[in-house]
Amino acid sequence: AQKITQTQPGMFVQEKEAVTLDCTYDTSDPSYGLFWYKQPSSGEMIFLIYQGSYDQQNATEGRYSLNFQKARKSANLVISASQLGDSAMYFCAMREEVSGGSYIPTFGRGTSLIVHP
Amino acid sequence: ETGVTQTPRHLVMGMTNKKSLKCEQHLGHNAMYWYKQSAKKPLELMFVYSLEERVENNSVPSRFSPECPNSSHLFLHLHTLQPEDSALYLCASSQDLGLLRGTEAFFGQGTRLTVV
């Protein structure tokens, strides 16, 4: 069963507008971590933001914020003031315990974001 | 530049060839990973090493053989591959296999592998 679900295969946004990329997850583990990564056409995966399951506040990193709704098991990424360089694939990932205190991330299918001028 | 370097960036190999992918990190990380990224599929975790010991093997065919000689280097040895093995192979490292902030994975730029 898919543990990370990204329902939007592609999203378009106008430059300088905000955009929300959806992510829902499935876990029975009370301790987990959620991550967002950006993958430009060069192929490299770039870490953007982290949210721990026990964090009380939503994570923010510059123009990126994570809308964490624990009861709904959603961890949407909000990008404010989109820039042309934000055009890329965006992956949601979750770390959960796999064995003896080891936490390994699994990734969603990704959302392709295109920013229009 | 994330500090994780993969070579080669592109590789074309025949089904009878033997080749190796190399990953190097000098971030002082203890955990290293191999992922496979195929078109229209989620990123697939292949192998995880922590402190040079393999901790995860996600039912990967034996034609893929990992090697972690030290905490800075990770190899993926390839032999008798199939065309469906063509994909982007990504290496990543993280401080450890913990859960807290700061254990995010840093990725290399990947090796684009084509099996002909």
XYZ file of N, CA and C in Angstrom, chain A residues 36-96:
183
model
N 10.050 17.369 2.482
C 9.809 17.709 1.091
C 11.155 17.925 0.407
N 11.217 17.388 -0.817
C 12.403 17.555 -1.651
C 11.991 18.146 -2.997
N 12.932 18.863 -3.597
C 12.748 19.427 -4.934
C 13.742 18.762 -5.862
N 13.281 18.361 -7.038
C 14.175 17.767 -8.021
C 14.092 18.548 -9.331
N 15.051 19.430 -9.587
C 15.069 20.139 -10.876
C 15.473 19.184 -11.994
N 15.479 19.689 -13.202
C 15.769 18.840 -14.359
C 17.172 18.249 -14.309
N 18.053 18.822 -13.519
C 19.411 18.286 -13.395
C 19.434 16.924 -12.696
N 18.366 16.579 -11.992
C 18.273 15.260 -11.378
C 18.543 15.224 -9.886
N 19.253 16.194 -9.376
C 19.598 16.185 -7.961
C 18.376 16.445 -7.090
N 18.254 15.736 -5.998
C 17.162 15.942 -5.051
C 17.644 16.918 -3.980
N 16.895 17.988 -3.790
C 17.300 19.041 -2.867
C 16.330 19.086 -1.700
N 16.854 18.948 -0.483
C 16.016 18.998 0.707
C 15.452 20.400 0.880
N 14.149 20.481 1.214
C 13.499 21.774 1.410
C 13.088 22.027 2.850
N 12.404 21.047 3.472
C 11.766 21.332 4.756
C 11.460 20.033 5.480
N 11.459 20.098 6.815
C 11.219 18.926 7.664
C 10.154 19.250 8.713
N 9.299 18.257 8.984
C 8.300 18.378 10.054
C 8.312 17.100 10.866
N 8.537 17.195 12.160
C 8.468 16.032 13.021
C 7.048 15.819 13.499
N 6.698 14.573 13.751
C 5.312 14.270 14.117
C 4.917 14.897 15.453
N 5.888 15.200 16.305
C 5.577 15.794 17.597
C 5.759 17.304 17.617
N 6.179 17.864 16.481
C 6.357 19.323 16.429
C 5.003 20.008 16.536
N 4.935 20.986 17.429
C 3.667 21.681 17.653
C 3.374 22.706 16.566
N 4.419 23.284 16.041
C 4.235 24.342 15.043
C 4.551 23.828 13.648
N 3.916 24.418 12.669
C 4.218 24.098 11.282
C 5.610 24.595 10.928
N 6.346 23.764 10.190
C 7.702 24.136 9.808
C 7.685 25.210 8.723
N 8.656 26.105 8.792
C 8.826 27.104 7.734
C 10.315 27.237 7.435
N 10.618 27.432 6.148
C 11.990 27.662 5.697
C 11.919 28.657 4.546
N 12.105 29.916 4.867
C 12.050 30.928 3.807
C 10.677 30.972 3.161
N 10.632 30.770 1.841
C 9.345 30.810 1.117
C 8.565 29.509 1.231
N 9.153 28.514 1.875
C 8.487 27.214 2.005
C 7.867 27.086 3.397
N 6.658 26.603 3.446
C 6.048 26.258 4.716
C 5.292 24.944 4.549
N 5.182 24.231 5.648
C 4.526 22.931 5.612
C 3.243 23.042 6.413
N 2.124 22.800 5.781
C 0.822 22.837 6.439
C 0.538 21.431 6.973
N 0.900 21.232 8.236
C 0.837 19.909 8.862
C -0.496 19.760 9.588
N -1.313 18.831 9.112
C -2.582 18.539 9.769
C -2.552 17.070 10.173
N -2.150 16.853 11.414
C -1.855 15.499 11.892
C -3.078 14.598 11.861
N -4.218 15.114 12.280
C -5.423 14.288 12.336
C -5.854 13.833 10.939
N -5.589 14.661 9.963
C -5.943 14.323 8.585
C -4.786 13.607 7.876
N -3.671 13.489 8.560
C -2.468 12.878 7.982
C -2.112 13.545 6.656
N -2.041 14.862 6.720
C -1.621 15.585 5.523
C -0.462 16.513 5.865
N 0.389 16.725 4.897
C 1.596 17.545 5.073
C 1.834 18.309 3.778
N 0.982 19.263 3.520
C 1.056 19.994 2.255
C 2.178 21.027 2.275
N 2.839 21.173 1.148
C 3.902 22.169 0.997
C 3.302 23.429 0.389
N 3.550 24.561 1.010
C 3.108 25.838 0.477
C 4.345 26.637 0.054
N 4.358 27.034 -1.204
C 5.429 27.887 -1.713
C 4.836 29.266 -1.946
N 5.360 30.237 -1.259
C 4.839 31.593 -1.433
C 5.676 32.326 -2.481
N 5.079 33.295 -3.144
C 5.790 34.139 -4.112
C 6.632 33.297 -5.070
N 5.962 32.454 -5.848
C 6.656 31.527 -6.745
C 7.620 32.249 -7.675
N 8.718 31.575 -7.939
C 9.731 32.088 -8.868
C 9.900 31.090 -10.016
N 10.385 31.582 -11.145
C 10.572 30.705 -12.303
C 11.475 29.519 -11.959
N 12.437 29.744 -11.093
C 13.353 28.677 -10.695
C 12.721 27.615 -9.809
N 11.471 27.839 -9.413
C 10.777 26.830 -8.605
C 10.227 25.707 -9.472
N 10.252 25.866 -10.775
C 9.753 24.817 -11.678
C 10.608 23.574 -11.509
N 9.984 22.479 -11.100
C 10.713 21.249 -10.781
C 9.706 20.191 -10.355
N 10.219 18.985 -10.101
C 9.413 17.950 -9.454
C 9.556 18.118 -7.950
N 8.467 17.905 -7.215
C 8.486 18.022 -5.767
C 8.031 16.696 -5.167
N 8.835 16.201 -4.246
C 8.560 14.908 -3.629
C 8.333 15.072 -2.132
N 7.276 14.427 -1.677
C 7.002 14.329 -0.259
C 7.578 12.996 0.228
N 8.157 12.979 1.405
C 8.758 11.751 1.929
C 8.454 11.631 3.412
N 8.422 10.411 3.881
C 8.175 10.163 5.297
C 9.234 9.218 5.842
N 9.750 9.557 7.014
C 10.643 8.658 7.736
C 9.835 7.974 8.819
N 9.852 6.661 8.824
C 9.242 5.952 9.931
C 10.150 4.784 10.292
